[in-house]
Amino acid sequence: MQTNESGIPTGPIDREPLDYPAPGVYPDTARKAEILTDVFRAAGVELGAYDDRIATWLAQTADWSTFAVVTSWVQRAAQAGTEDGR
């Protein structure tokens, strides 16, 4: 599985992504929030107050695998939109 520098998968995910940055070592809540903010910014997603609240909730509550998959969807959707000229 290919990942970006933040450990977010960059393509389809066929197994649980547990390798950030090494197996058994995962980012804390603050780092997950930073990763998610960076992905939203790169995707051109403008967040409202409630969006921000839910993004914070996701960073606080999701385990790494769930967080990585959801974040990967945003990243890949933005990439697909760019490639399709959207």
mmCIF file of N, CA and C in Angstrom:
data_model
loop_
_atom_site.group_PDB
_atom_site.id
_atom_site.type_symbol
_atom_site.label_atom_id
_atom_site.label_comp_id
_atom_site.label_asym_id
_atom_site.label_seq_id
_atom_site.Cartn_x
_atom_site.Cartn_y
_atom_site.Cartn_z
ATOM 1 N N MET A 1 0.847 -1.172 0.000
ATOM 2 C CA MET A 1 0.000 0.000 0.000
ATOM 3 C C MET A 1 0.896 1.240 0.000
ATOM 4 N N GLN A 2 0.653 2.109 -0.951
ATOM 5 C CA GLN A 2 1.392 3.365 -1.030
ATOM 6 C C GLN A 2 0.753 4.386 -0.102
ATOM 7 N N THR A 3 1.587 5.162 0.586
ATOM 8 C CA THR A 3 1.079 6.218 1.452
ATOM 9 C C THR A 3 1.833 7.511 1.175
ATOM 10 N N ASN A 4 1.238 8.623 1.593
ATOM 11 C CA ASN A 4 1.941 9.895 1.487
ATOM 12 C C ASN A 4 2.840 10.067 2.711
ATOM 13 N N GLU A 5 3.476 11.224 2.824
ATOM 14 C CA GLU A 5 4.408 11.462 3.927
ATOM 15 C C GLU A 5 3.734 11.439 5.299
ATOM 16 N N SER A 6 2.419 11.583 5.339
ATOM 17 C CA SER A 6 1.678 11.540 6.605
ATOM 18 C C SER A 6 1.156 10.151 6.930
ATOM 19 N N GLY A 7 1.419 9.187 6.063
ATOM 20 C CA GLY A 7 0.956 7.835 6.286
ATOM 21 C C GLY A 7 -0.447 7.561 5.793
ATOM 22 N N ILE A 8 -1.005 8.487 5.015
ATOM 23 C CA ILE A 8 -2.357 8.315 4.471
ATOM 24 C C ILE A 8 -2.265 7.564 3.144
ATOM 25 N N PRO A 9 -3.015 6.476 2.995
ATOM 26 C CA PRO A 9 -2.982 5.724 1.732
ATOM 27 C C PRO A 9 -3.363 6.612 0.542
ATOM 28 N N THR A 10 -2.668 6.420 -0.566
ATOM 29 C CA THR A 10 -2.889 7.245 -1.752
ATOM 30 C C THR A 10 -3.665 6.531 -2.849
ATOM 31 N N GLY A 11 -4.046 5.311 -2.605
ATOM 32 C CA GLY A 11 -4.810 4.547 -3.587
ATOM 33 C C GLY A 11 -5.799 3.649 -2.873
ATOM 34 N N PRO A 12 -6.472 2.795 -3.627
ATOM 35 C CA PRO A 12 -7.447 1.882 -3.030
ATOM 36 C C PRO A 12 -6.821 1.075 -1.886
ATOM 37 N N ILE A 13 -7.609 0.827 -0.863
ATOM 38 C CA ILE A 13 -7.129 0.172 0.354
ATOM 39 C C ILE A 13 -7.704 -1.244 0.418
ATOM 40 N N ASP A 14 -6.827 -2.223 0.402
ATOM 41 C CA ASP A 14 -7.250 -3.622 0.423
ATOM 42 C C ASP A 14 -7.016 -4.304 1.764
ATOM 43 N N ARG A 15 -6.330 -3.612 2.670
ATOM 44 C CA ARG A 15 -6.105 -4.166 4.005
ATOM 45 C C ARG A 15 -6.045 -3.018 4.991
ATOM 46 N N GLU A 16 -6.230 -3.343 6.251
ATOM 47 C CA GLU A 16 -6.229 -2.304 7.282
ATOM 48 C C GLU A 16 -4.882 -1.582 7.309
ATOM 49 N N PRO A 17 -4.886 -0.248 7.202
ATOM 50 C CA PRO A 17 -3.627 0.501 7.186
ATOM 51 C C PRO A 17 -3.064 0.677 8.595
ATOM 52 N N LEU A 18 -2.136 -0.178 8.964
ATOM 53 C CA LEU A 18 -1.581 -0.174 10.317
ATOM 54 C C LEU A 18 -0.122 0.247 10.371
ATOM 55 N N ASP A 19 0.428 0.732 9.290
ATOM 56 C CA ASP A 19 1.865 0.940 9.197
ATOM 57 C C ASP A 19 2.341 2.370 9.371
ATOM 58 N N TYR A 20 1.663 3.181 10.171
ATOM 59 C CA TYR A 20 2.088 4.573 10.334
ATOM 60 C C TYR A 20 2.939 4.742 11.566
ATOM 61 N N PRO A 21 4.042 5.414 11.519
ATOM 62 C CA PRO A 21 5.024 5.336 10.442
ATOM 63 C C PRO A 21 5.688 3.980 10.440
ATOM 64 N N ALA A 22 5.465 3.269 11.531
ATOM 65 C CA ALA A 22 5.903 1.878 11.643
ATOM 66 C C ALA A 22 4.791 1.144 12.386
ATOM 67 N N PRO A 23 4.666 -0.145 12.155
ATOM 68 C CA PRO A 23 3.597 -0.885 12.831
ATOM 69 C C PRO A 23 3.604 -0.653 14.342
ATOM 70 N N GLY A 24 2.427 -0.356 14.887
ATOM 71 C CA GLY A 24 2.282 -0.168 16.320
ATOM 72 C C GLY A 24 2.585 1.232 16.827
ATOM 73 N N VAL A 25 2.999 2.135 15.946
ATOM 74 C CA VAL A 25 3.304 3.515 16.332
ATOM 75 C C VAL A 25 2.324 4.419 15.592
ATOM 76 N N TYR A 26 1.482 5.143 16.348
ATOM 77 C CA TYR A 26 0.437 5.945 15.717
ATOM 78 C C TYR A 26 0.493 7.394 16.196
ATOM 79 N N PRO A 27 0.017 8.324 15.365
ATOM 80 C CA PRO A 27 0.033 9.735 15.747
ATOM 81 C C PRO A 27 -0.985 10.034 16.848
ATOM 82 N N ASP A 28 -0.670 11.051 17.628
ATOM 83 C CA ASP A 28 -1.613 11.476 18.659
ATOM 84 C C ASP A 28 -2.715 12.322 18.030
ATOM 85 N N THR A 29 -3.665 12.717 18.858
ATOM 86 C CA THR A 29 -4.816 13.483 18.386
ATOM 87 C C THR A 29 -4.402 14.767 17.679
ATOM 88 N N ALA A 30 -3.447 15.483 18.233
ATOM 89 C CA ALA A 30 -3.011 16.753 17.624
ATOM 90 C C ALA A 30 -2.435 16.518 16.236
ATOM 91 N N ARG A 31 -1.654 15.460 16.071
ATOM 92 C CA ARG A 31 -1.077 15.171 14.750
ATOM 93 C C ARG A 31 -2.160 14.750 13.771
ATOM 94 N N LYS A 32 -3.131 13.945 14.222
ATOM 95 C CA LYS A 32 -4.230 13.555 13.327
ATOM 96 C C LYS A 32 -5.016 14.784 12.891
ATOM 97 N N ALA A 33 -5.266 15.713 13.795
ATOM 98 C CA ALA A 33 -5.987 16.945 13.443
ATOM 99 C C ALA A 33 -5.196 17.747 12.413
ATOM 100 N N GLU A 34 -3.888 17.797 12.575
ATOM 101 C CA GLU A 34 -3.026 18.506 11.621
ATOM 102 C C GLU A 34 -3.070 17.843 10.243
ATOM 103 N N ILE A 35 -3.000 16.524 10.224
ATOM 104 C CA ILE A 35 -3.064 15.780 8.957
ATOM 105 C C ILE A 35 -4.388 16.066 8.260
ATOM 106 N N LEU A 36 -5.488 15.984 9.004
ATOM 107 C CA LEU A 36 -6.811 16.187 8.413
ATOM 108 C C LEU A 36 -6.965 17.613 7.895
ATOM 109 N N THR A 37 -6.502 18.582 8.654
ATOM 110 C CA THR A 37 -6.555 19.982 8.215
ATOM 111 C C THR A 37 -5.765 20.174 6.931
ATOM 112 N N ASP A 38 -4.597 19.567 6.850
ATOM 113 C CA ASP A 38 -3.773 19.669 5.640
ATOM 114 C C ASP A 38 -4.464 19.039 4.429
ATOM 115 N N VAL A 39 -5.109 17.903 4.638
ATOM 116 C CA VAL A 39 -5.812 17.231 3.542
ATOM 117 C C VAL A 39 -7.006 18.065 3.083
ATOM 118 N N PHE A 40 -7.771 18.607 4.021
ATOM 119 C CA PHE A 40 -8.893 19.469 3.636
ATOM 120 C C PHE A 40 -8.398 20.695 2.872
ATOM 121 N N ARG A 41 -7.350 21.316 3.355
ATOM 122 C CA ARG A 41 -6.804 22.520 2.703
ATOM 123 C C ARG A 41 -6.356 22.181 1.280
ATOM 124 N N ALA A 42 -5.606 21.087 1.126
ATOM 125 C CA ALA A 42 -5.121 20.688 -0.195
ATOM 126 C C ALA A 42 -6.268 20.353 -1.145
ATOM 127 N N ALA A 43 -7.372 19.848 -0.587
ATOM 128 C CA ALA A 43 -8.532 19.492 -1.405
ATOM 129 C C ALA A 43 -9.418 20.696 -1.707
ATOM 130 N N GLY A 44 -9.114 21.833 -1.096
ATOM 131 C CA GLY A 44 -9.924 23.023 -1.319
ATOM 132 C C GLY A 44 -11.227 23.016 -0.545
ATOM 133 N N VAL A 45 -11.283 22.249 0.543
ATOM 134 C CA VAL A 45 -12.498 22.152 1.350
ATOM 135 C C VAL A 45 -12.510 23.282 2.376
ATOM 136 N N GLU A 46 -13.530 24.126 2.292
ATOM 137 C CA GLU A 46 -13.720 25.187 3.268
ATOM 138 C C GLU A 46 -14.582 24.637 4.396
ATOM 139 N N LEU A 47 -14.130 24.793 5.631
ATOM 140 C CA LEU A 47 -14.857 24.249 6.763
ATOM 141 C C LEU A 47 -15.637 25.321 7.506
ATOM 142 N N GLY A 48 -16.872 24.997 7.828
ATOM 143 C CA GLY A 48 -17.671 25.830 8.712
ATOM 144 C C GLY A 48 -17.427 25.398 10.149
ATOM 145 N N ALA A 49 -18.063 26.065 11.088
ATOM 146 C CA ALA A 49 -17.864 25.770 12.508
ATOM 147 C C ALA A 49 -18.247 24.326 12.847
ATOM 148 N N TYR A 50 -19.361 23.848 12.301
ATOM 149 C CA TYR A 50 -19.779 22.478 12.602
ATOM 150 C C TYR A 50 -18.865 21.475 11.905
ATOM 151 N N ASP A 51 -18.452 21.780 10.677
ATOM 152 C CA ASP A 51 -17.472 20.925 9.988
ATOM 153 C C ASP A 51 -16.227 20.757 10.857
ATOM 154 N N ASP A 52 -15.735 21.876 11.370
ATOM 155 C CA ASP A 52 -14.538 21.858 12.197
ATOM 156 C C ASP A 52 -14.750 21.022 13.460
ATOM 157 N N ARG A 53 -15.928 21.146 14.027
ATOM 158 C CA ARG A 53 -16.252 20.350 15.224
ATOM 159 C C ARG A 53 -16.196 18.858 14.925
ATOM 160 N N ILE A 54 -16.753 18.452 13.788
ATOM 161 C CA ILE A 54 -16.762 17.035 13.427
ATOM 162 C C ILE A 54 -15.359 16.564 13.059
ATOM 163 N N ALA A 55 -14.580 17.404 12.402
ATOM 164 C CA ALA A 55 -13.183 17.057 12.084
ATOM 165 C C ALA A 55 -12.389 16.838 13.370
ATOM 166 N N THR A 56 -12.610 17.688 14.359
ATOM 167 C CA THR A 56 -11.943 17.532 15.652
ATOM 168 C C THR A 56 -12.384 16.239 16.318
ATOM 169 N N TRP A 57 -13.676 15.968 16.273
ATOM 170 C CA TRP A 57 -14.208 14.724 16.834
ATOM 171 C C TRP A 57 -13.561 13.511 16.171
ATOM 172 N N LEU A 58 -13.449 13.537 14.850
ATOM 173 C CA LEU A 58 -12.839 12.419 14.131
ATOM 174 C C LEU A 58 -11.394 12.219 14.587
ATOM 175 N N ALA A 59 -10.637 13.287 14.669
ATOM 176 C CA ALA A 59 -9.243 13.185 15.096
ATOM 177 C C ALA A 59 -9.127 12.656 16.526
ATOM 178 N N GLN A 60 -10.080 13.008 17.372
ATOM 179 C CA GLN A 60 -10.044 12.585 18.772
ATOM 180 C C GLN A 60 -10.502 11.150 18.985
ATOM 181 N N THR A 61 -11.452 10.687 18.191
ATOM 182 C CA THR A 61 -12.096 9.406 18.500
ATOM 183 C C THR A 61 -11.742 8.252 17.575
ATOM 184 N N ALA A 62 -11.388 8.539 16.344
ATOM 185 C CA ALA A 62 -11.128 7.448 15.393
ATOM 186 C C ALA A 62 -9.779 6.801 15.662
ATOM 187 N N ASP A 63 -9.757 5.480 15.583
ATOM 188 C CA ASP A 63 -8.465 4.806 15.645
ATOM 189 C C ASP A 63 -7.714 5.122 14.359
ATOM 190 N N TRP A 64 -6.431 4.803 14.310
ATOM 191 C CA TRP A 64 -5.621 5.184 13.159
ATOM 192 C C TRP A 64 -6.172 4.614 11.856
ATOM 193 N N SER A 65 -6.550 3.351 11.845
ATOM 194 C CA SER A 65 -7.016 2.722 10.602
ATOM 195 C C SER A 65 -8.243 3.433 10.036
ATOM 196 N N THR A 66 -9.220 3.703 10.883
ATOM 197 C CA THR A 66 -10.428 4.398 10.444
ATOM 198 C C THR A 66 -10.094 5.796 9.965
ATOM 199 N N PHE A 67 -9.306 6.507 10.739
ATOM 200 C CA PHE A 67 -8.897 7.861 10.389
ATOM 201 C C PHE A 67 -8.177 7.884 9.040
ATOM 202 N N ALA A 68 -7.238 6.957 8.838
ATOM 203 C CA ALA A 68 -6.460 6.919 7.598
ATOM 204 C C ALA A 68 -7.350 6.653 6.389
ATOM 205 N N VAL A 69 -8.327 5.768 6.526
ATOM 206 C CA VAL A 69 -9.218 5.449 5.412
ATOM 207 C C VAL A 69 -10.089 6.650 5.063
ATOM 208 N N VAL A 70 -10.726 7.261 6.048
ATOM 209 C CA VAL A 70 -11.604 8.410 5.786
ATOM 210 C C VAL A 70 -10.801 9.566 5.188
ATOM 211 N N THR A 71 -9.641 9.831 5.735
ATOM 212 C CA THR A 71 -8.789 10.906 5.220
ATOM 213 C C THR A 71 -8.326 10.596 3.803
ATOM 214 N N SER A 72 -8.037 9.343 3.541
ATOM 215 C CA SER A 72 -7.634 8.918 2.194
ATOM 216 C C SER A 72 -8.753 9.168 1.187
ATOM 217 N N TRP A 73 -9.995 8.936 1.586
ATOM 218 C CA TRP A 73 -11.119 9.195 0.672
ATOM 219 C C TRP A 73 -11.139 10.652 0.238
ATOM 220 N N VAL A 74 -10.972 11.568 1.197
ATOM 221 C CA VAL A 74 -10.986 13.004 0.870
ATOM 222 C C VAL A 74 -9.842 13.325 -0.083
ATOM 223 N N GLN A 75 -8.677 12.828 0.247
ATOM 224 C CA GLN A 75 -7.483 13.090 -0.557
ATOM 225 C C GLN A 75 -7.632 12.540 -1.977
ATOM 226 N N ARG A 76 -8.113 11.306 -2.088
ATOM 227 C CA ARG A 76 -8.256 10.681 -3.407
ATOM 228 C C ARG A 76 -9.386 11.310 -4.216
ATOM 229 N N ALA A 77 -10.472 11.718 -3.556
ATOM 230 C CA ALA A 77 -11.564 12.393 -4.270
ATOM 231 C C ALA A 77 -11.077 13.715 -4.841
ATOM 232 N N ALA A 78 -10.303 14.446 -4.068
ATOM 233 C CA ALA A 78 -9.756 15.720 -4.558
ATOM 234 C C ALA A 78 -8.823 15.475 -5.738
ATOM 235 N N GLN A 79 -8.005 14.451 -5.641
ATOM 236 C CA GLN A 79 -7.084 14.120 -6.728
ATOM 237 C C GLN A 79 -7.857 13.717 -7.984
ATOM 238 N N ALA A 80 -8.899 12.918 -7.817
ATOM 239 C CA ALA A 80 -9.708 12.505 -8.966
ATOM 240 C C ALA A 80 -10.371 13.698 -9.623
ATOM 241 N N GLY A 81 -10.848 14.644 -8.821
ATOM 242 C CA GLY A 81 -11.471 15.845 -9.362
ATOM 243 C C GLY A 81 -10.480 16.674 -10.153
ATOM 244 N N THR A 82 -9.259 16.758 -9.681
ATOM 245 C CA THR A 82 -8.203 17.492 -10.388
ATOM 246 C C THR A 82 -7.858 16.807 -11.706
ATOM 247 N N GLU A 83 -7.754 15.480 -11.664
ATOM 248 C CA GLU A 83 -7.412 14.726 -12.866
ATOM 249 C C GLU A 83 -8.529 14.791 -13.912
ATOM 250 N N ASP A 84 -9.785 14.846 -13.437
ATOM 251 C CA ASP A 84 -10.928 14.906 -14.344
ATOM 252 C C ASP A 84 -11.212 16.328 -14.823
ATOM 253 N N GLY A 85 -10.467 17.295 -14.310
ATOM 254 C CA GLY A 85 -10.679 18.680 -14.696
ATOM 255 C C GLY A 85 -11.846 19.337 -14.002
ATOM 256 N N ARG A 86 -12.287 18.774 -12.900
ATOM 257 C CA ARG A 86 -13.424 19.338 -12.159
ATOM 258 C C ARG A 86 -12.991 20.489 -11.298
#
